[in-house]
mmCIF file of C-alpha atoms in Angstrom:
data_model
loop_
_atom_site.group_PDB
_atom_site.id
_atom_site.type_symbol
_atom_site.label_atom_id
_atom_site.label_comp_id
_atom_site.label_asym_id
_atom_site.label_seq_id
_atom_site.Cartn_x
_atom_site.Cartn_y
_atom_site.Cartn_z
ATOM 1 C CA UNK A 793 22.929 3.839 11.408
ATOM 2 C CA UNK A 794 19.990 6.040 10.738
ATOM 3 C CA UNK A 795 20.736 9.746 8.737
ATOM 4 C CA UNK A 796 19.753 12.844 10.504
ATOM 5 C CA UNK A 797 16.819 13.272 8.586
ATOM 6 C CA UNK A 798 14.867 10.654 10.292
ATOM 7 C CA UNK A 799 14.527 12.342 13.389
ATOM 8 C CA UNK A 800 13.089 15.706 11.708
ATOM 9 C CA UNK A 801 9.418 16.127 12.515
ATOM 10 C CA UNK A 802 7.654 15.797 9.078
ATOM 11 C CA UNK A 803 6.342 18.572 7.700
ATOM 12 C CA UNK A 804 8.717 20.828 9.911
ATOM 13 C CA UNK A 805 11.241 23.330 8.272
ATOM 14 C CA UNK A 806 14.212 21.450 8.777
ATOM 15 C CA UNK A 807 12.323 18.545 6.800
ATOM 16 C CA UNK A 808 11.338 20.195 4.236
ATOM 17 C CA UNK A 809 14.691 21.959 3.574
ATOM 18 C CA UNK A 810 16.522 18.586 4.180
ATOM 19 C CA UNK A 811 19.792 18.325 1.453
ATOM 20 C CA UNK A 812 19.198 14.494 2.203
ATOM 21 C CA UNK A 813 15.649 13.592 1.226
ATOM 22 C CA UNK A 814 14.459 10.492 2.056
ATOM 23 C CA UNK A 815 11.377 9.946 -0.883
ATOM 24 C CA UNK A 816 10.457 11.831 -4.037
ATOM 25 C CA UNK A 817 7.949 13.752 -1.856
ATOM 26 C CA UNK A 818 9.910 15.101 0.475
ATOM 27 C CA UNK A 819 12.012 16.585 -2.317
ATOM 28 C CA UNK A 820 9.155 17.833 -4.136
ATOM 29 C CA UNK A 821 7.338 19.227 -0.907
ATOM 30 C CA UNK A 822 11.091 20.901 -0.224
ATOM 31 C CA UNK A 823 11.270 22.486 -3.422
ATOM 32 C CA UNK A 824 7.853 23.631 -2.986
ATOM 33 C CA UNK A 825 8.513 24.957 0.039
ATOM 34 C CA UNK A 826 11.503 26.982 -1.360
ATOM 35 C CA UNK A 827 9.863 28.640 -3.902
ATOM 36 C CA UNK A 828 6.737 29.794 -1.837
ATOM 37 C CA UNK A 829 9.361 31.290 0.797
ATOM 38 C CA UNK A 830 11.144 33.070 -2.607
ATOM 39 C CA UNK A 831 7.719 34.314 -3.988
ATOM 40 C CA UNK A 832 6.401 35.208 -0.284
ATOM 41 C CA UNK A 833 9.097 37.291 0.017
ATOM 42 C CA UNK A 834 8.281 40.220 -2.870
ATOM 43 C CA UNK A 835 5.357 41.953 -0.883
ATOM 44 C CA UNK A 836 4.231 42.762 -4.846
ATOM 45 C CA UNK A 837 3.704 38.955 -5.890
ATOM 46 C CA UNK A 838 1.944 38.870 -3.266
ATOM 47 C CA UNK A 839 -0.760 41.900 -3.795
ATOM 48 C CA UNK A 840 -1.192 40.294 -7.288
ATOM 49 C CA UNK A 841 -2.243 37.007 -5.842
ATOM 50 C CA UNK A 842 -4.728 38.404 -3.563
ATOM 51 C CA UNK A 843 -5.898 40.094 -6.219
ATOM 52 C CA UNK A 844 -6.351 37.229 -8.188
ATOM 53 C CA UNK A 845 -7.827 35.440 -5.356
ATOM 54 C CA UNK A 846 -10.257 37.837 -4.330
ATOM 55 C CA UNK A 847 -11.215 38.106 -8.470
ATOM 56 C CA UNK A 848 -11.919 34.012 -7.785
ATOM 57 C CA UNK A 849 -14.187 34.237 -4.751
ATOM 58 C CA UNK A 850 -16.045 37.587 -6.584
ATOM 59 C CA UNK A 851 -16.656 34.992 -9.400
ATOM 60 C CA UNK A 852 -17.712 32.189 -7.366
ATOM 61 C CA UNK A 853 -20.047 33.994 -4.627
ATOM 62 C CA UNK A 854 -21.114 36.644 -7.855
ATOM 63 C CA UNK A 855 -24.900 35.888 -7.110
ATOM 64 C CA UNK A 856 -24.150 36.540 -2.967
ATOM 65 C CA UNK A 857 -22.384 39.655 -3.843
ATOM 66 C CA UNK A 858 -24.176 40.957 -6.631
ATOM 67 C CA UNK A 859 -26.745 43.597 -4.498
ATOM 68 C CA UNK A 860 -28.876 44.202 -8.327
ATOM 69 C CA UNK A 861 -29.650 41.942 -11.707
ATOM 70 C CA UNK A 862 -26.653 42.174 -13.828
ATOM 71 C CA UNK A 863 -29.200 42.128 -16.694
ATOM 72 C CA UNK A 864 -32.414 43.916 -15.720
ATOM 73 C CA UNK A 865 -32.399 47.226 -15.210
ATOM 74 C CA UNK A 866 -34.999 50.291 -14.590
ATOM 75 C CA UNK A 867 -35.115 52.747 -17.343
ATOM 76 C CA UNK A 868 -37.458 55.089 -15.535
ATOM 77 C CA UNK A 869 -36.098 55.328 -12.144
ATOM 78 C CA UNK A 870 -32.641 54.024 -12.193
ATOM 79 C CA UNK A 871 -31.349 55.555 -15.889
ATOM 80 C CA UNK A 872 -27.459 56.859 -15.621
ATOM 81 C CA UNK A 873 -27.712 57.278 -11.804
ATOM 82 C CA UNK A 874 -24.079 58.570 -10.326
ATOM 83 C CA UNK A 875 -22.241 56.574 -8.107
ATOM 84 C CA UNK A 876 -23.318 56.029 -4.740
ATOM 85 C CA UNK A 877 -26.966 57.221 -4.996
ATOM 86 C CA UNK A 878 -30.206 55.360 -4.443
ATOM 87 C CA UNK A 879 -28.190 52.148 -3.052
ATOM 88 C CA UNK A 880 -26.298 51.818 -6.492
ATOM 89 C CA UNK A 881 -22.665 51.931 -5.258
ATOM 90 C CA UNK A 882 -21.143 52.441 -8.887
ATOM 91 C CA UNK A 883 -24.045 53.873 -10.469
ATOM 92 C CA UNK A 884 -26.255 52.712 -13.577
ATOM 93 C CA UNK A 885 -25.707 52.552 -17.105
ATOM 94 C CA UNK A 886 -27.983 53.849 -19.853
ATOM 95 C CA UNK A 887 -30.402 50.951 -19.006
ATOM 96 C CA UNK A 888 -30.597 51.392 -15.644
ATOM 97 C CA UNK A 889 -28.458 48.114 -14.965
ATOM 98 C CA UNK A 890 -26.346 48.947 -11.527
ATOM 99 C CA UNK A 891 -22.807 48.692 -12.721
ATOM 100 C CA UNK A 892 -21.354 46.973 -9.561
ATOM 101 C CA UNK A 893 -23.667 43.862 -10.025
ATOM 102 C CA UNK A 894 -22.368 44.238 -13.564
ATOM 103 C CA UNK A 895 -18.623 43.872 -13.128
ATOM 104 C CA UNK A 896 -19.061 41.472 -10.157
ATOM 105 C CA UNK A 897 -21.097 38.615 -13.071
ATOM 106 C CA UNK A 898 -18.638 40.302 -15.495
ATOM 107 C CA UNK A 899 -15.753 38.282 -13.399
ATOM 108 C CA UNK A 900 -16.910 34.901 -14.509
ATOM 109 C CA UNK A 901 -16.604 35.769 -18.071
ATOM 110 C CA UNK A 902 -13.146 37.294 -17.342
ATOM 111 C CA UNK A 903 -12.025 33.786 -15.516
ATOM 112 C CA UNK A 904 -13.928 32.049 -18.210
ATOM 113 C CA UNK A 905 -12.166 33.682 -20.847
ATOM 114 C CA UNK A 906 -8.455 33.512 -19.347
ATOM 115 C CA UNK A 907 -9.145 29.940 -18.394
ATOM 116 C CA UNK A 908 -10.078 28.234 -21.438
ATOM 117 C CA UNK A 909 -7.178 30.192 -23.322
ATOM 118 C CA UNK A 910 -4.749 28.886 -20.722
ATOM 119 C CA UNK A 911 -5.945 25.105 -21.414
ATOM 120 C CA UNK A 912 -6.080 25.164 -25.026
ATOM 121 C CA UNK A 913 -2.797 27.421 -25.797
ATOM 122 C CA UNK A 914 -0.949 26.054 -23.095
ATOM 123 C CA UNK A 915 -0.525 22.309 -23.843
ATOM 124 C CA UNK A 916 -0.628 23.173 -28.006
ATOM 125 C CA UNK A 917 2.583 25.219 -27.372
ATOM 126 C CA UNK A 918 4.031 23.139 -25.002
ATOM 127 C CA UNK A 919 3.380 19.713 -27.434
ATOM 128 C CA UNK A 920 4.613 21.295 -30.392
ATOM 129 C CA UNK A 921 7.788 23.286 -29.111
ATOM 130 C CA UNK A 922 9.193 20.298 -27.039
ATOM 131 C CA UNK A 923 8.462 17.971 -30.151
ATOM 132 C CA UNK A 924 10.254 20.788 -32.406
ATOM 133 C CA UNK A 925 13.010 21.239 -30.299
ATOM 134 C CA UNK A 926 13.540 17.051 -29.319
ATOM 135 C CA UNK A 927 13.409 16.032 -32.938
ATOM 136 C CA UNK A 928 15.589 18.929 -35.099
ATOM 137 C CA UNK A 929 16.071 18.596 -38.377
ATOM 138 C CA UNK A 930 12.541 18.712 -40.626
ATOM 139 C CA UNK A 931 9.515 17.758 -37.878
ATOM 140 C CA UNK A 932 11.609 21.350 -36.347
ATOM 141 C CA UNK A 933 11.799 23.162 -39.400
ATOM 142 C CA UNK A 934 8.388 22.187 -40.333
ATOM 143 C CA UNK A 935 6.893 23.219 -36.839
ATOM 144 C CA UNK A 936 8.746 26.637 -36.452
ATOM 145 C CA UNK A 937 7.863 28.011 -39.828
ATOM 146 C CA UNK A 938 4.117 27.646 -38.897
ATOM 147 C CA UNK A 939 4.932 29.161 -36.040
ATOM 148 C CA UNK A 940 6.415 32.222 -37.677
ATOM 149 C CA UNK A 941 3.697 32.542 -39.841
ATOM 150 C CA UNK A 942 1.585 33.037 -36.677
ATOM 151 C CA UNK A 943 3.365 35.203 -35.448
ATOM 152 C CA UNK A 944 3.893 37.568 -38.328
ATOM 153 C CA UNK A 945 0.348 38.919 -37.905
ATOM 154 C CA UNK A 946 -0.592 41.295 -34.661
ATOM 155 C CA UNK A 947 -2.579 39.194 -32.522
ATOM 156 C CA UNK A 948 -5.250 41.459 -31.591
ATOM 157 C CA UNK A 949 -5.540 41.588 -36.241
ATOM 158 C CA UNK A 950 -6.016 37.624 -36.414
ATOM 159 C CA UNK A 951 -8.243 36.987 -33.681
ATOM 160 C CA UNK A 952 -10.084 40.013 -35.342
ATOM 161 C CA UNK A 953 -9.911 37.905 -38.451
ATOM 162 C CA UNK A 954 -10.867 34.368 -36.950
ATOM 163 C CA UNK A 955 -14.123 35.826 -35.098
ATOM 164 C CA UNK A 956 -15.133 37.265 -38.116
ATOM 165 C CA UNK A 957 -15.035 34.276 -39.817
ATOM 166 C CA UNK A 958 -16.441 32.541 -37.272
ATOM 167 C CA UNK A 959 -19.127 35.088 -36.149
ATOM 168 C CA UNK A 960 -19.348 36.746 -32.767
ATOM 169 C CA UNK A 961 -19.736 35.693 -29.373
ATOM 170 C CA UNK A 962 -18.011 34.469 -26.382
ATOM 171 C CA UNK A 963 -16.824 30.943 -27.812
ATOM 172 C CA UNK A 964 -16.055 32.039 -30.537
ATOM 173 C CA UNK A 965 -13.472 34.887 -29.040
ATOM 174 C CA UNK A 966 -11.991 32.207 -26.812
ATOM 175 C CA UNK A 967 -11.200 29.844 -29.732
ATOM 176 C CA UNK A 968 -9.896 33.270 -31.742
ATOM 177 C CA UNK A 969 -7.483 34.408 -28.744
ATOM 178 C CA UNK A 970 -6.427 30.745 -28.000
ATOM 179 C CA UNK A 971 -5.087 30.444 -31.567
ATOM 180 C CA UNK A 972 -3.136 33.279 -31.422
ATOM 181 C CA UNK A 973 -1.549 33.004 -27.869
ATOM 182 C CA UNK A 974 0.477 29.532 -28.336
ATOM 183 C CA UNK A 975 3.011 30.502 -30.478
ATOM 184 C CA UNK A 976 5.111 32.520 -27.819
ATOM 185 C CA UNK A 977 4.522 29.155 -25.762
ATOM 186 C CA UNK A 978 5.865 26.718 -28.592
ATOM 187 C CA UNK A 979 8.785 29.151 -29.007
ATOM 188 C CA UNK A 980 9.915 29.174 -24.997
ATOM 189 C CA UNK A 981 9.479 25.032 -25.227
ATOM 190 C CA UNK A 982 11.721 24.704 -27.935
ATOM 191 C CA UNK A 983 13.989 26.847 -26.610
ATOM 192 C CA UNK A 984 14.266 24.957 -22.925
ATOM 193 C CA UNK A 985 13.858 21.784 -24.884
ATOM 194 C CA UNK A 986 17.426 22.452 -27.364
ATOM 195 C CA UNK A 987 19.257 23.270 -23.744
ATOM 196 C CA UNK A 988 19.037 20.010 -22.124
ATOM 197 C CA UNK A 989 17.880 17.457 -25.133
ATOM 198 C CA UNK A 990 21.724 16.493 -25.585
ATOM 199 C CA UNK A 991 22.698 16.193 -21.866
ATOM 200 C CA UNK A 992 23.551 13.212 -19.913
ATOM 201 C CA UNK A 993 20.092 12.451 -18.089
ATOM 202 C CA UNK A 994 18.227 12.270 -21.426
ATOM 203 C CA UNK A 995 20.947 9.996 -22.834
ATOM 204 C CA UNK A 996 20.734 7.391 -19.786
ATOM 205 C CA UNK A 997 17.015 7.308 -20.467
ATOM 206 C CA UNK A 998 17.554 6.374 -24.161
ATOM 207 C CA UNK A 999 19.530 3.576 -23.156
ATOM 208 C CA UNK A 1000 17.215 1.925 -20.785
ATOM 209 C CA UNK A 1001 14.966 1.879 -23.878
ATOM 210 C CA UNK A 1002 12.149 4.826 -23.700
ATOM 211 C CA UNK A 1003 10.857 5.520 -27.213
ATOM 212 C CA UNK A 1004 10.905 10.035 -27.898
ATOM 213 C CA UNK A 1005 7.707 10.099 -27.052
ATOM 214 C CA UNK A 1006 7.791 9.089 -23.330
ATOM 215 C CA UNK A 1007 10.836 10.978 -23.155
ATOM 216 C CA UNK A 1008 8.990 14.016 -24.238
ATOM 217 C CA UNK A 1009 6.132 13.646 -22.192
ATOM 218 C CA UNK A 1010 7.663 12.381 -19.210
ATOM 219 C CA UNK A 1011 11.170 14.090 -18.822
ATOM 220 C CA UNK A 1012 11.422 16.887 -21.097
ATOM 221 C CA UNK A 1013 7.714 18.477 -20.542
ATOM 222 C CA UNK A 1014 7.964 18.429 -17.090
ATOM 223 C CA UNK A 1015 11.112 20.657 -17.141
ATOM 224 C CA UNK A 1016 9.442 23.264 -19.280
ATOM 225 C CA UNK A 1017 6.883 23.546 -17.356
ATOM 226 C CA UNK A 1018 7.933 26.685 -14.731
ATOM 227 C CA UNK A 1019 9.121 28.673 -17.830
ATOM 228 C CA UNK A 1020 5.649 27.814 -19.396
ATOM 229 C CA UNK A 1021 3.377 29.304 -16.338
ATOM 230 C CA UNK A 1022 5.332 32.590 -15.574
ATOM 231 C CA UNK A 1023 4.916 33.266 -19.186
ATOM 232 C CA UNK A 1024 1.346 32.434 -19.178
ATOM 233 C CA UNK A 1025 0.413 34.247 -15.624
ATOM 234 C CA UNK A 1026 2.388 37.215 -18.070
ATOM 235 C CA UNK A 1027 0.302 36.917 -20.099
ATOM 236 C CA UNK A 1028 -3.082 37.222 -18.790
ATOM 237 C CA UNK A 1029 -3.671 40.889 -18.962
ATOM 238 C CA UNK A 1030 -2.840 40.671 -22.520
ATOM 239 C CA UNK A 1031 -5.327 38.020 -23.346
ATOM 240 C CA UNK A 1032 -7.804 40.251 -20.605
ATOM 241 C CA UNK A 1033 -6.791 42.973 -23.012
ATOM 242 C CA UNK A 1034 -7.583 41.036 -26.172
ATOM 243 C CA UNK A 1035 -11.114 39.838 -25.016
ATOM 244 C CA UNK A 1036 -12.112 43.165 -23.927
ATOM 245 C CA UNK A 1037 -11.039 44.613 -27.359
ATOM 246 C CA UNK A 1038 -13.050 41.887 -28.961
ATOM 247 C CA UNK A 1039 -16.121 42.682 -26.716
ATOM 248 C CA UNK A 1040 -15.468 46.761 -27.279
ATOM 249 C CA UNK A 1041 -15.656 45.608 -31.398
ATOM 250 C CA UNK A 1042 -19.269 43.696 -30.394
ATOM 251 C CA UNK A 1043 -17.249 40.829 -31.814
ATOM 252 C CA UNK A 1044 -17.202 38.928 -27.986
ATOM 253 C CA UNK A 1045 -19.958 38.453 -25.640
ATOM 254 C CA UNK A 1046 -23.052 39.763 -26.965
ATOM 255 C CA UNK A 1047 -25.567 41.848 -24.878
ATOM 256 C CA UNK A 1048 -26.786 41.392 -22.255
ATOM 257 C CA UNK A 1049 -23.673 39.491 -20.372
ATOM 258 C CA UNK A 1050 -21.814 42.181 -18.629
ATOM 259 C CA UNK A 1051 -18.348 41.625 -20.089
ATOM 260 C CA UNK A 1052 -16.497 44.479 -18.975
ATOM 261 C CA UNK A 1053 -15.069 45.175 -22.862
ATOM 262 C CA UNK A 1054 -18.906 45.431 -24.172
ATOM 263 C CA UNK A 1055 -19.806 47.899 -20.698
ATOM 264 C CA UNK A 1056 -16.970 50.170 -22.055
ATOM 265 C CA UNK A 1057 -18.019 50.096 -25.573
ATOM 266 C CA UNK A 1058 -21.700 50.662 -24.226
ATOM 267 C CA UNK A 1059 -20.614 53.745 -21.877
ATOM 268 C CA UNK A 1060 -18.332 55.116 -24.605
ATOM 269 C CA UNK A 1061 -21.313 57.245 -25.379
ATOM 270 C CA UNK A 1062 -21.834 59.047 -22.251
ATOM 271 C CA UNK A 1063 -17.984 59.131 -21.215
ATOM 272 C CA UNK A 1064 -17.905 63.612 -21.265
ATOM 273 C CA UNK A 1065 -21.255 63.869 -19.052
ATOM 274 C CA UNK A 1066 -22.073 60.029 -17.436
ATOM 275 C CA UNK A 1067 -18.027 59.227 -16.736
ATOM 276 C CA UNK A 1068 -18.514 56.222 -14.707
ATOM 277 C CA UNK A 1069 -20.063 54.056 -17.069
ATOM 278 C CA UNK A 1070 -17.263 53.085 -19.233
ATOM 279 C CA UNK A 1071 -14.873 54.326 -16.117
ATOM 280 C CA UNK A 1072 -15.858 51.543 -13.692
ATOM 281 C CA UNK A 1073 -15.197 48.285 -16.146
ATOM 282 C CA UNK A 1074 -12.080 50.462 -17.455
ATOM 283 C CA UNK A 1075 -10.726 50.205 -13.979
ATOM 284 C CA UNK A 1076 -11.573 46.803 -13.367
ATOM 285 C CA UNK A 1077 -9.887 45.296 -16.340
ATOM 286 C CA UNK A 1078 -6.776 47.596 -15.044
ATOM 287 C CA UNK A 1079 -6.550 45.913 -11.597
ATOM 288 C CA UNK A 1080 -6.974 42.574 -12.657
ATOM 289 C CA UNK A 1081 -4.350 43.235 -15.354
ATOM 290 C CA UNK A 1082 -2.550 44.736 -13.028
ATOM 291 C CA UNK A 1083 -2.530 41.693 -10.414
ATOM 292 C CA UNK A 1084 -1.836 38.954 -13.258
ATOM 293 C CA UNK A 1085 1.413 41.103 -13.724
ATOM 294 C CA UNK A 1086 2.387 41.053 -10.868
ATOM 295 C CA UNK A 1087 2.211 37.619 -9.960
ATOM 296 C CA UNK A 1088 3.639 36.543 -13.302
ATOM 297 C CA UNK A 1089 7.122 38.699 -12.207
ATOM 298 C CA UNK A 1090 6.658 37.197 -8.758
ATOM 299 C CA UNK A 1091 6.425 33.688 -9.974
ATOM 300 C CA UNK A 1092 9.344 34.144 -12.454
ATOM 301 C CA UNK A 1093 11.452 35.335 -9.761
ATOM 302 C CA UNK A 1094 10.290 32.474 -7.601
ATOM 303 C CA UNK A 1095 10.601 29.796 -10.343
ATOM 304 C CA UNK A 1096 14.196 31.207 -11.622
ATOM 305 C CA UNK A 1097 16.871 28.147 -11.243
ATOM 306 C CA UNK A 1098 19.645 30.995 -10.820
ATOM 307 C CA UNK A 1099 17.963 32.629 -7.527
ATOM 308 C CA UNK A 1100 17.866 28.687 -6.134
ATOM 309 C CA UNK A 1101 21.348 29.271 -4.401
ATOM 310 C CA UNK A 1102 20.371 32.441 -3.239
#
């Protein structure tokens, strides 16, 4: 006798929200499913993605967009233009550089930046707060005491610190901010980790013989994971934040990349008479804060096991 759920078109709705699935993928396509219809639902997840879409494309098509050099400017005949005259649609900074072209190469740094913090922070959290909270006793104590002491300085003050020590520029920032970001991350693991490492699916694999590591990597890792991207989407606009403080400092990219940080610093100057200068990267860094936040609450919302019976 054949279930219902092999006459359901594949792919179709009623497939995909099946409560008999018939193979791992049709689960996982289900539950994928589910949450895109949660997070497609709050109209403000959704602005923040297309921000952070359209902030991709402006970083991939930057030298189709870009109407001006981001780097080469005209001090005689394009100095401190306002916006919207001469063809420069932002205006010009103090070395005639057309602003727009600025912050639209500025976007690669900003991915740059936000991406490489996300791939090194990321997994270190992750590995050391699911080891910490699988194994207890020392390898926990051990772990979460160098945690706290990275997390007893500001974070902003120790990647201030680290880039010092390490001189300035753009790697160097990255590896700074990506130090101090993956403590919050080992702490959430740990915490997800001590909720299910004493139930009954972990104890049924540690009968059929898998040694802690497997069962960290492949069972407990996997359930952190949702709690581990909302709070790095979250956190986005703070490491934007950070990187653009660094850059402000002239501790981050060094002249003449357009990071938007370093066009504030740079326009800081002129900010009573020549506003737009340090105005235009100002409001740049706000929307794509701004869109980061909002998909991190949209995701969290989407990802949130309580909501799945909603």
């Amino acid at each position: 006798m054949t279930t219902a759920s092999t006459h359901l078109k594949p792919y179709s709705r009623e497939w995909l929200l099946s409560d008999r699935p018939a193979s791992r993928g049709q689960a996982r396509l289900g539950r994928a499913y589910v949450i895109w219809r949660r997070f497609s639902e709050n109209r403000l997840a959704l602005a923040g993605l297309g921000i952070i879409l359209a902030l991709v494309l402006v970083a991939i098509f930057a030298d189709v967009l870009a109407p001006h050099s981001a780097v080469q400017g005209d001090l005689r005949n394009a100095r401190l233009l306002a916006p919207g005259s001469d063809g420069y649609l932002l205006g010009t900074d103090d070395q005639g550089r057309d602003i727009l072209s600025r912050l639209i190469h500025g976007s690669r740094l900003t991915l740059f930046v936000v991406l490489l913090v996300a791939i090194i922070a990321a997994p270190v959290g992750l590995i050391v707060g699911t080891v910490a909270g699988y194994a207890g006793g020392w390898v926990d104590a051990v772990l979460m005491r160098i945690t706290d002491i990275f997390l007893a300085f500001p974070k902003l003050v120790l990647a201030l610190a680290l880039v010092a020590a390490l001189g300035p520029g753009i790697e160097n920032a990255v590896l700074a901010i990506a130090i101090t970001s993956w403590p919050p991350y080992a702490r959430i693991a740990r915490a997800e980790t001590m909720t299910f490492r004493n139930s009954d699916f972990i104890a049924a694999v540690q009968l059929m013989g898998a040694s802690p590591w497997r069962i960290v990597l492949k069972h407990v890792m996997p359930l952190c994971m949702s709690s581990l991207i909302v709070r790095v989407t979250l956190d986005m606009a703070g490491i934007i934040l950070t990187a653009a403080g660094l850059g402000f400092l002239g501790l981050g990219a060094q002249p003449p990349l357009p990071e938007w940080g370093a066009m504030i610093a740079s326009g800081r100057r002129f900010i009573l008479d020549q506003w737009w200068v340090a105005a235009m990267p100002g409001i740049a860094i706000l929307i794509v804060s701004l869109g980061f936040n909002l998909l991190g609450d949209g995701l969290r919302d989407a990802l949130d096991p309580k909501e799945a019976g909603q």
